[in-house]
Coordinates of C-alpha atoms and ligand atoms in Angstrom, one line a residue:
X5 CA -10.0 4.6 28.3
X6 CA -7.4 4.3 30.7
X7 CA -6.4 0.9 32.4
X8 CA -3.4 0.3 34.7
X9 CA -0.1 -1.8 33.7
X10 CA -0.7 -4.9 34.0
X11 CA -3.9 -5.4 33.6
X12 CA -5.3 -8.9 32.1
X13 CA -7.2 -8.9 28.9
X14 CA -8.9 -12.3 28.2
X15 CA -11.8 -14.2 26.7
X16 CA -14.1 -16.8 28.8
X17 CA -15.4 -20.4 27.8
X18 CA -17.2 -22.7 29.8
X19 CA -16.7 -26.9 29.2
X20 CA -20.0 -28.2 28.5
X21 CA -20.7 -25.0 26.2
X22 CA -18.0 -25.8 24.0
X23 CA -16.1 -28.9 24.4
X24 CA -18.3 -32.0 22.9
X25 CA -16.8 -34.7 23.1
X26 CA -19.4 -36.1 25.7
X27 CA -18.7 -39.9 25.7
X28 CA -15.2 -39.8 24.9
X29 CA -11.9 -40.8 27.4
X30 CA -14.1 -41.7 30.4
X31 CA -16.2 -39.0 30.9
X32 CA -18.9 -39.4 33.1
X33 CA -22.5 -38.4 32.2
X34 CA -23.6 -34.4 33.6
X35 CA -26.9 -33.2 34.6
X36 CA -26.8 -31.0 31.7
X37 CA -26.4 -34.4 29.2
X38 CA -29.5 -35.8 31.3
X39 CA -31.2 -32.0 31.1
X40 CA -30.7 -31.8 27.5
X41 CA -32.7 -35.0 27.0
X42 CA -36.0 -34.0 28.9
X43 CA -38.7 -33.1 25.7
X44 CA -38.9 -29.2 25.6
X45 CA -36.0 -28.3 27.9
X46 CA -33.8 -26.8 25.3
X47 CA -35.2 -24.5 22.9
X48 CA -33.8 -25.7 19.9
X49 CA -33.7 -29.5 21.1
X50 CA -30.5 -29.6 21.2
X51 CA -27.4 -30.9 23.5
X52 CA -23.3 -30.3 24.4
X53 CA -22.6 -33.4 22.7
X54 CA -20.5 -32.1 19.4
X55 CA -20.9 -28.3 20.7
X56 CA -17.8 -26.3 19.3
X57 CA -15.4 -29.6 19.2
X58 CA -13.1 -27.6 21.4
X59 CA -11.8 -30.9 22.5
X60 CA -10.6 -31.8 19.2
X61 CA -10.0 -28.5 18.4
X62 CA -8.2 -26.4 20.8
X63 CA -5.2 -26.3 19.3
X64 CA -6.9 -24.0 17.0
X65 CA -8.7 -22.1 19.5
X66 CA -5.7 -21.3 21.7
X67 CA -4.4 -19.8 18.6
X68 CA -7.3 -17.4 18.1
X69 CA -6.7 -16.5 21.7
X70 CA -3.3 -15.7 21.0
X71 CA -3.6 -14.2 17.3
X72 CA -6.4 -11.6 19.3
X73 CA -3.5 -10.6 21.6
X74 CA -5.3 -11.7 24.6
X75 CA -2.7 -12.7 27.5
X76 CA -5.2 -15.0 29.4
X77 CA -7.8 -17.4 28.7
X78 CA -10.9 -18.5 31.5
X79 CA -11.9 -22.1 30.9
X80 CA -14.0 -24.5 33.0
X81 CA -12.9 -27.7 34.1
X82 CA -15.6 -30.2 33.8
X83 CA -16.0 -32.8 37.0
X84 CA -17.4 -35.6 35.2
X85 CA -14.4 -35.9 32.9
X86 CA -12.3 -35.8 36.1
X87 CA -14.8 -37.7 38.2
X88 CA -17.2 -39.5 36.1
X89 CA -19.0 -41.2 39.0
X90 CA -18.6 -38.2 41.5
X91 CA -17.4 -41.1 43.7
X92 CA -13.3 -40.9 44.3
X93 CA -12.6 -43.0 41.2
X94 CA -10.7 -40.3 38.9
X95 CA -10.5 -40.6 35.2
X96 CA -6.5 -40.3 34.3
X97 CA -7.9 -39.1 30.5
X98 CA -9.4 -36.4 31.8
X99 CA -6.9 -34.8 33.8
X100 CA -4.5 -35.1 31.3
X101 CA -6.9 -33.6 28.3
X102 CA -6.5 -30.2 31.0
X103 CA -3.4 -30.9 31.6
X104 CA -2.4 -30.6 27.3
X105 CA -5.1 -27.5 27.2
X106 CA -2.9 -25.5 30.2
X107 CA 0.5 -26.9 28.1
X108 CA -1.2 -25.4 25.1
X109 CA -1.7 -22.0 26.7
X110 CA 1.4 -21.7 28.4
X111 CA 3.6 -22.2 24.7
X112 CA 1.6 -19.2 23.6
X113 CA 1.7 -17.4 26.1
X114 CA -1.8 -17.1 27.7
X115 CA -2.0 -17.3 31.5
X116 CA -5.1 -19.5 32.1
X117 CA -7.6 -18.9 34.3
X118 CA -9.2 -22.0 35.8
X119 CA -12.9 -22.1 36.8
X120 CA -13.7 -25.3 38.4
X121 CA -17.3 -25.8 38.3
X122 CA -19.8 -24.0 36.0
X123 CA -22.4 -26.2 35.9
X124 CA -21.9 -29.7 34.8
X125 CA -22.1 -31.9 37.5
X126 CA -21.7 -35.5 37.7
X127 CA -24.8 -36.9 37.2
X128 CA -24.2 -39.8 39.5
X129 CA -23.9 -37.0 42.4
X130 CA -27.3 -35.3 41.4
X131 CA -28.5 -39.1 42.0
X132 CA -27.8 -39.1 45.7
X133 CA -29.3 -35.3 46.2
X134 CA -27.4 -33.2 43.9
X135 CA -26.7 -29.5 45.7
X136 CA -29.0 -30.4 48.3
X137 CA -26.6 -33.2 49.6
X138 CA -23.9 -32.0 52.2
X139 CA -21.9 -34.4 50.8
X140 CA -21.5 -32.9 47.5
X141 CA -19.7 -29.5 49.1
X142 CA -17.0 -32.5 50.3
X143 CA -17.3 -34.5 47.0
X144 CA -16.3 -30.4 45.5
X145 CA -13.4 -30.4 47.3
X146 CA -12.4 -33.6 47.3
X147 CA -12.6 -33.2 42.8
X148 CA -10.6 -29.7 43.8
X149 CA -7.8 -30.6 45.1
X150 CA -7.0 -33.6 42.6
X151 CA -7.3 -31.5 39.8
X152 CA -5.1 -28.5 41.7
X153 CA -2.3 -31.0 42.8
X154 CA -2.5 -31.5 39.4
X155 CA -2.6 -28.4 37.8
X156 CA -1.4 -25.9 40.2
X157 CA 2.2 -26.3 39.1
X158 CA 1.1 -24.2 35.7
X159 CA -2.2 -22.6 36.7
X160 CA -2.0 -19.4 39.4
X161 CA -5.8 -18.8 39.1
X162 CA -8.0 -20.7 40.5
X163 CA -12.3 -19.8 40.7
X164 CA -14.1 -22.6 42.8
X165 CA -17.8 -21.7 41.6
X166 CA -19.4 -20.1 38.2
X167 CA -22.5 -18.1 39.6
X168 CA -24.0 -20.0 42.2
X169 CA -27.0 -18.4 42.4
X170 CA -27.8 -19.8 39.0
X171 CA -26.8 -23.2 39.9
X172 CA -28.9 -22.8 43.0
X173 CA -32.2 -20.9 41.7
X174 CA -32.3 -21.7 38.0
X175 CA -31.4 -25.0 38.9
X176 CA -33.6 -25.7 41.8
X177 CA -36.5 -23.0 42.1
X178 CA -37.2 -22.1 38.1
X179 CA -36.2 -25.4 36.8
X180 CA -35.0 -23.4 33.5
X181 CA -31.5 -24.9 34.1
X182 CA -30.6 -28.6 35.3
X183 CA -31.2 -30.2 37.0
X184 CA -34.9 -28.8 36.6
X185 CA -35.9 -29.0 39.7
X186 CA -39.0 -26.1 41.1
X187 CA -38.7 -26.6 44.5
X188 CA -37.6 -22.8 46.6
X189 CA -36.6 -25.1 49.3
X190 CA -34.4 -27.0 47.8
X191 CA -32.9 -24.0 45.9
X192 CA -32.1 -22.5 49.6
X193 CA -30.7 -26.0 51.2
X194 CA -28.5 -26.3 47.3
X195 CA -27.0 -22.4 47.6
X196 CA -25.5 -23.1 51.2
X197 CA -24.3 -25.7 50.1
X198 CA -22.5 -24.5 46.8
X199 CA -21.4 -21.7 49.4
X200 CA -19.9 -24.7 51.1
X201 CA -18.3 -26.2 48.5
X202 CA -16.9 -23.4 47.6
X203 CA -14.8 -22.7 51.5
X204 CA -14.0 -26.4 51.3
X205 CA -12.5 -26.3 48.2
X206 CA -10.6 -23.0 48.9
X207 CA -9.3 -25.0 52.2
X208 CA -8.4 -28.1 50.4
X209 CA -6.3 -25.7 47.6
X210 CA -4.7 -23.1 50.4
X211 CA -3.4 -26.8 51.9
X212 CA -2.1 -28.4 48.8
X213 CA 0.2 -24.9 48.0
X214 CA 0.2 -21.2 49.5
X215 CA 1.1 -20.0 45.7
X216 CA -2.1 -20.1 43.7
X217 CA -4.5 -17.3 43.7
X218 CA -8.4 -18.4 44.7
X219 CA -11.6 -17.0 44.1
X220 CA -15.0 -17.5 43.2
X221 CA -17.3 -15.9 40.5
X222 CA -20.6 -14.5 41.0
X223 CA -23.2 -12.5 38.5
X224 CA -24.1 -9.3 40.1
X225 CA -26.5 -6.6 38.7
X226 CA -27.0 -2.9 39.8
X227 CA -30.8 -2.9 41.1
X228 CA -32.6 0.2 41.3
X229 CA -36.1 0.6 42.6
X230 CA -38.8 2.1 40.0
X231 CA -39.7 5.0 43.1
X232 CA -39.1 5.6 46.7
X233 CA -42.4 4.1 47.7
X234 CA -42.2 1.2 50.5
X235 CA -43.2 -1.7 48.1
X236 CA -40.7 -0.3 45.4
X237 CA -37.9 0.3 48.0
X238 CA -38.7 -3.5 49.6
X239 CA -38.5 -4.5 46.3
X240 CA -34.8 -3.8 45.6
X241 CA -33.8 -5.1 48.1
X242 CA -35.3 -8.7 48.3
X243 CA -33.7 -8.5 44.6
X244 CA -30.6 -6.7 45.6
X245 CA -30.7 -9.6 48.7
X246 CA -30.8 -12.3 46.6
X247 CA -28.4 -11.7 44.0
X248 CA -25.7 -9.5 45.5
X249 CA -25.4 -9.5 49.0
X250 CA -26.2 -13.0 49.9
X251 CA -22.6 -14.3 48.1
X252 CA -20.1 -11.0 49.2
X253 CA -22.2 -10.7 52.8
X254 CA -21.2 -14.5 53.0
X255 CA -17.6 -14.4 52.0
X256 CA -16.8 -11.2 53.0
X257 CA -18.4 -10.8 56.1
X258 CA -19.2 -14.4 57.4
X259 CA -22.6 -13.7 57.5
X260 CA -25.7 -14.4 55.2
X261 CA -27.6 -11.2 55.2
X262 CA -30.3 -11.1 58.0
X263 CA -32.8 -9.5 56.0
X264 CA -33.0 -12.8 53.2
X265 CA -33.1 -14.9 56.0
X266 CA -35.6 -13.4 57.4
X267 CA -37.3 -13.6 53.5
X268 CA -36.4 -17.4 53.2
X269 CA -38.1 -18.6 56.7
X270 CA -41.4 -18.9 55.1
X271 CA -39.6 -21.8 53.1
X272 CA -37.2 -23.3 55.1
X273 CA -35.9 -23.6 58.5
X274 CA -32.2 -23.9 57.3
X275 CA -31.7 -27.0 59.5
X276 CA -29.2 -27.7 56.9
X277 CA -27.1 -25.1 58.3
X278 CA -23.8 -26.6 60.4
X279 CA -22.1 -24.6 63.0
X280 CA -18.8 -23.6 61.3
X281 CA -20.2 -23.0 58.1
X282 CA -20.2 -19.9 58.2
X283 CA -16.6 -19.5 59.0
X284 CA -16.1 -21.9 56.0
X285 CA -17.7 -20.1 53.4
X286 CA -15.5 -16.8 54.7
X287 CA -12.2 -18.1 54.3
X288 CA -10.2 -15.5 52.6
X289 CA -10.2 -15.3 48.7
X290 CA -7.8 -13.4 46.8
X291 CA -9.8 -12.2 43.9
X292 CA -13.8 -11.8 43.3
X293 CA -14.9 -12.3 39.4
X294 CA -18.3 -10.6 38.7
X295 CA -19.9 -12.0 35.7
X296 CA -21.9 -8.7 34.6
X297 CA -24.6 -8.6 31.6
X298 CA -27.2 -6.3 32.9
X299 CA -29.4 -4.8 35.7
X300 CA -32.7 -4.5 36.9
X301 CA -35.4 -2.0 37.9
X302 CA -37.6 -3.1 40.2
X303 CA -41.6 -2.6 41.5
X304 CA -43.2 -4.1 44.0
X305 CA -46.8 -5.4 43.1
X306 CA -49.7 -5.0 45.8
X307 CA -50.3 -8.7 45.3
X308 CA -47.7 -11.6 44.1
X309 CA -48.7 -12.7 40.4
X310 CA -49.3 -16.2 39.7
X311 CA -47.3 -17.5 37.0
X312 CA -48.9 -17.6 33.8
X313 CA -49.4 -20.7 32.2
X314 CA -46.5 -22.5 30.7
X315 CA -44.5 -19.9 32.7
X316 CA -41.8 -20.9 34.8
X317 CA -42.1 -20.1 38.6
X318 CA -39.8 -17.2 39.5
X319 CA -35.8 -17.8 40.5
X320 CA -36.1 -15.3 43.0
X321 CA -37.5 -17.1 45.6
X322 CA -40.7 -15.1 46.9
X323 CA -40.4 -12.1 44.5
X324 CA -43.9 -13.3 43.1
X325 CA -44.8 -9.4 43.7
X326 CA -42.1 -8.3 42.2
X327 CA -42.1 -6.5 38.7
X328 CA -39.3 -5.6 36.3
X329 CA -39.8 -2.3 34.3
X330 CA -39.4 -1.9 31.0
X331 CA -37.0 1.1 31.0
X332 CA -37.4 1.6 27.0
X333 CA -33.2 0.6 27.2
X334 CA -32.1 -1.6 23.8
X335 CA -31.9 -4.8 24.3
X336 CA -29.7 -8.1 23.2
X337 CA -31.3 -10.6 21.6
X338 CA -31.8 -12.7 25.5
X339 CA -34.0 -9.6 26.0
X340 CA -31.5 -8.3 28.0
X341 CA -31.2 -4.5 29.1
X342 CA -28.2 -2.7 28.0
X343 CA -26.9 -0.7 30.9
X344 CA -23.0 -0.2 30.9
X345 CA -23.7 2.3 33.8
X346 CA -24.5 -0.5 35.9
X347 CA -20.9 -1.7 35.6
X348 CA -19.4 0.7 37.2
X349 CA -22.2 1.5 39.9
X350 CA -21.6 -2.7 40.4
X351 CA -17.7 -2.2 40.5
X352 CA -17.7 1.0 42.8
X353 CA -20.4 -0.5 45.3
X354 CA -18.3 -3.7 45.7
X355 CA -15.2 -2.2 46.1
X356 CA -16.5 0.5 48.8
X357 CA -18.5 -2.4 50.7
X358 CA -16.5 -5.2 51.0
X359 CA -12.9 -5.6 51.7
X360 CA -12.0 -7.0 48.2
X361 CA -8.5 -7.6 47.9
X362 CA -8.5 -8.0 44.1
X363 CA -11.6 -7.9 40.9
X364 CA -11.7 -9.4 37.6
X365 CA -14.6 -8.9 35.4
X366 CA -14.7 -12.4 34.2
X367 CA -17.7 -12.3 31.5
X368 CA -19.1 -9.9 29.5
X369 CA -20.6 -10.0 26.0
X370 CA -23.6 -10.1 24.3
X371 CA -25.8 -12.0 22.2
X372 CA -27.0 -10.9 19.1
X373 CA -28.2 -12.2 16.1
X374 CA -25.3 -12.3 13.6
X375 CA -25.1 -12.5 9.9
X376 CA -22.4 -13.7 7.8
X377 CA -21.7 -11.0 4.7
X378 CA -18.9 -11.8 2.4
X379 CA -16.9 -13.9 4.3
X380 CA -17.6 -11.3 7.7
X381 CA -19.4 -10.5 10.8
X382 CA -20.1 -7.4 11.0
X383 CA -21.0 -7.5 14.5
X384 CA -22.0 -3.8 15.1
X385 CA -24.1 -4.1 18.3
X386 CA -22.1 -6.5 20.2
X387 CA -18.8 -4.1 19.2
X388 CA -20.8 -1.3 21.0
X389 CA -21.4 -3.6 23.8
X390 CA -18.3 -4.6 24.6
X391 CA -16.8 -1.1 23.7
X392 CA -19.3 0.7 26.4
X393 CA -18.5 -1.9 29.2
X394 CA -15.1 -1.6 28.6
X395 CA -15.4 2.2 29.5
X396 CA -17.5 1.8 31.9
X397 CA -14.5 -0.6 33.9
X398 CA -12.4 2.3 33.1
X399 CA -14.4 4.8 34.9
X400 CA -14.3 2.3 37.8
X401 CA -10.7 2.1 38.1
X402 CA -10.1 5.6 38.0
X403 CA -12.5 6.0 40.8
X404 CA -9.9 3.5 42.7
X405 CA -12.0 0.3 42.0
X406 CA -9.0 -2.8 42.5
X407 CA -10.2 -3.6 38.9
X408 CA -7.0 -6.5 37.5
X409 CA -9.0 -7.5 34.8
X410 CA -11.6 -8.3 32.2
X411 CA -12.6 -11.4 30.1
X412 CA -14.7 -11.0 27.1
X413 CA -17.9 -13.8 27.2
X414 CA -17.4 -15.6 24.7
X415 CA -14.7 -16.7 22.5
X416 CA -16.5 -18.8 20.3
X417 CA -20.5 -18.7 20.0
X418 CA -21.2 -22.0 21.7
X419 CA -24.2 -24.5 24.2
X420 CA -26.0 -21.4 25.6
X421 CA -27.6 -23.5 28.0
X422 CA -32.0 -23.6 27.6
X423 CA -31.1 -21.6 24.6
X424 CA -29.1 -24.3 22.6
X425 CA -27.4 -23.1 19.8
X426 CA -29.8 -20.2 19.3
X427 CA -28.2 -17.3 21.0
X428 CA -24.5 -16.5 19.7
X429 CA -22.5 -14.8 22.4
X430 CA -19.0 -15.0 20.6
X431 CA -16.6 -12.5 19.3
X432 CA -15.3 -15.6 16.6
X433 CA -18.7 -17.1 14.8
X434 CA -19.1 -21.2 14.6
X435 CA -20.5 -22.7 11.9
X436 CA -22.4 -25.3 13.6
X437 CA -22.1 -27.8 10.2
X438 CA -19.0 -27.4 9.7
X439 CA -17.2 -26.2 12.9
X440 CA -15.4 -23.3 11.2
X441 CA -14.3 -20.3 13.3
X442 CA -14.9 -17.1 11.7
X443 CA -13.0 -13.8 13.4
X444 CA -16.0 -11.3 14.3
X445 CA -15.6 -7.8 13.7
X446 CA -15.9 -7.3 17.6
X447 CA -13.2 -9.8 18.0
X448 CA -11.1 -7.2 16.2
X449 CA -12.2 -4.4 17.6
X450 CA -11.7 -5.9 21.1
X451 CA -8.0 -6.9 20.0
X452 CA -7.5 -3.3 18.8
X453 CA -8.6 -2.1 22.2
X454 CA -6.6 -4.9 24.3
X455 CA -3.2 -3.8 22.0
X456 CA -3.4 -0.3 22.5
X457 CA -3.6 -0.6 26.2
X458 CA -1.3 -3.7 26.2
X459 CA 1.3 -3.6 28.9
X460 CA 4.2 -6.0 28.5
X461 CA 7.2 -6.5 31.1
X462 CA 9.8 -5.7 28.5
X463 CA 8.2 -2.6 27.6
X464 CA 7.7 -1.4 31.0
X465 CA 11.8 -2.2 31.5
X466 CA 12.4 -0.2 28.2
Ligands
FCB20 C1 -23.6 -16.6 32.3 C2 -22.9 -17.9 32.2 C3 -22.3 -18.3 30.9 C4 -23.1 -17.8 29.8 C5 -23.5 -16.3 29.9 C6 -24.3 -15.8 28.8 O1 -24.6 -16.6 33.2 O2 -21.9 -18.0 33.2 O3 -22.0 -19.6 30.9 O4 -24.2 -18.6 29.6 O5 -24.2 -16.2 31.1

């Protein structure tokens, strides 16, 4: 594997996965806390109040981070601690718990990587619309720039969203994610306006300093139609539509792709839709993060399917006729595809498309379903996993792909969202009752990796 000199090695976290600490220094309630207590919403009934600890426990964490040899760290920043009512009344405890976790990084030497919304917000907000609400893009960027006036004197890196299409279509058209709303309207009106949010708060950081560098993080996945027949072909790309071009068309061309439009009319009329939006959403980024776990093959059906019962309704909105094929791949234990191939064909395809400046991948990982054996985890599948991926972002920068980095999802197993504690995506194991980290073998193997292709300043000088 070959990887340029300077490129970032780094693990990802996400607040309300790991932190706990739910009703402590102010913070405000989420619509994940109100999620979590809807009967039959999380598999294992359980919630992000405890979680990892990680804000007791940090210290600890940062140290992992650091004994690994990782030189950066992606957290999330969670609005309700900053913001508890969503309202303009900000929580001094909560700023300054970020502000010791960046402190923390810094004396070890780990550049952080700041992701200001994945998921949790302010229930209070939800209240008065949630993503549907105009005003919640300003209330976004409003919360943005306190927390970058704040911050932006020790963090460079800056993501506005975490994967707005699952905020927007888990959240609001499959109900699997909070707030548990099945309504494909909504989920259209609530990803314009996470779009929105996510220009404004790019305008309101650009004004408070010209030195940090902004982006936003999307998932992507390579889709591939199951023949060249006209409902196979159509099928790809309503899926390709949805889930790739709809975010990079919009930032990257100022433009929602016509063809989805076209799609969505049958559910809205997108009078929700401001002139100058557009513009808004396309203010220049300096980095994309692709969050990358899989890919799809598509069919199209003759007729949609209706939804089994006890079956959620689809995310994509209208893709009731659409199939996924079984390709015979392995899977992780979320049933997931294995398909490092996709990777690349992901990495080149946005790199010869769009005019992106600068990529990270910023999660990638897998969940299986670990054992401990003498005192280890010997965490076979998930090393393969990340080890294939890994090579597959090195065939993409040789091919010339602006590839600066890659963050491992997760460091610690932690909240995987409906899933509870029952799908482990770290590289270091928690024990749940006790909150004991365990290094995995991937850890090491990823740390073995990340040191041999290390590139320091003083070495380069040498
Ligand atoms: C991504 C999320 C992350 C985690 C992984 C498995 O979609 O961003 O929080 O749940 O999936």
């Amino acid at each position: 594997m070959k990887f340029p000199d300077g490129f970032v090695w780094g693990a990802a976290t996400a607040a309300f996965q790991i932190e706990g600490a739910s009703d402590v220094d102010g913070r405000g309630r989420s619509i994940w806390d109100e999620l979590c207590d809807q009967p039959g919403a999380i598999l294992d009934a359980s919630d992000g109040s405890v979680a990892c600890d990680h804000y007791n426990r940090w210290p600890e964490d940062l140290d992992i981070v650091a004994d690994l040899g990782l030189g950066a760290y992606r957290f999330s920043i969670a609005w309700p601690r900053i913001v508890p009512l969503g309202d303009g009344v900000i929580e001094q405890r909560g700023l300054d718990f970020y502000s010791r976790l960046v402190d923390g990084m810094l004396e070890r030497g780990i550049t952080p990587y700041a992701t200001l919304y994945h998921w949790d917000l302010p229930q209070a907000l939800q209240d008065s619309g949630g993503w549907t609400s105009r005003d919640t893009a300003r209330r976004f960027a409003d919360y943005a720039s306190v927390v970058h006036q704040h911050l932006s004197d020790r963090v460079t890196y800056w993501s506005t969203l975490n994967e707005p299409w699952c905020s927007a279509f888990l959240g609001y058209a499959s109900g699997e994610h909070a707030p548990g709303r099945t309504e494909p309207a909504e989920a259209i009106s609530a990803v314009h306006h996470l779009m929105l949010a996510h220009g404004l708060g790019i305008q309101a950081m650009r004004a408070n300093s010209t030195d940090s560098q902004l982006g936003i993080v999307v998932n992507m996945y390579d889709v591939q139609p199951a023949s060249e027949s006209p409902a196979d072909l159509d099928a790809a790309r309503r899926l390709d539509g949805q889930q790739n071009r709809w975010y990079l068309d919009a930032i990257f061309r100022g433009t929602y792709p016509q063809d989805i439009v076209e799609d969505y009319r049958t559910f809205t009329d997108f009078d929700f839709v401001v002139d100058g939006d557009a513009e808004c959403i396309a203010e220049p980024i300096d980095f994309l993060g692709i969050n990358y776990y899989s890919s799809f093959m598509t069919r199209g059906l003759d007729a949609p399917k209706s939804p089994l019962s006890g079956e959620r309704p689809t995310p994509w909105v209208g893709c009731d006729d659409v199939e996924f094929v079984d390709r015979g791949l392995a899977k992780t234990h979320m049933g997931w595809d294995v398909i490092p191939d996709g990777l690349t064909a992901t990495l080149e395809r946005v790199a010869r498309d769009y005019p992106v400046p600068s990529i990270y991948v910023m999660e990638n990982g897998a969940a299986y379903p670990d054992e401990v054996t003498d005192g280890r985890v010997h965490d076979v599948d998930r090393t393969n996993y990340i080890e294939a991926h890994l090579k597959a972002c090195s065939l993409a920068v040789s091919a010339g792909v602006p590839l600066d980095g890659y963050f491992v999802w997760s460091l610690l197993d932690n909240f995987e969202w409906a899933w509870g504690y029952e799908r482990r995506f770290g590289v270091v194991r928690v024990d749940y009752e006790t909150q004991e980290r365990l290094v995995k073998d991937s850890a090491l193997a990823y740390s073995a990796i990340v040191r041999a292709n290390r590139w320091s300043p003083d070495e380069s000088s040498a």
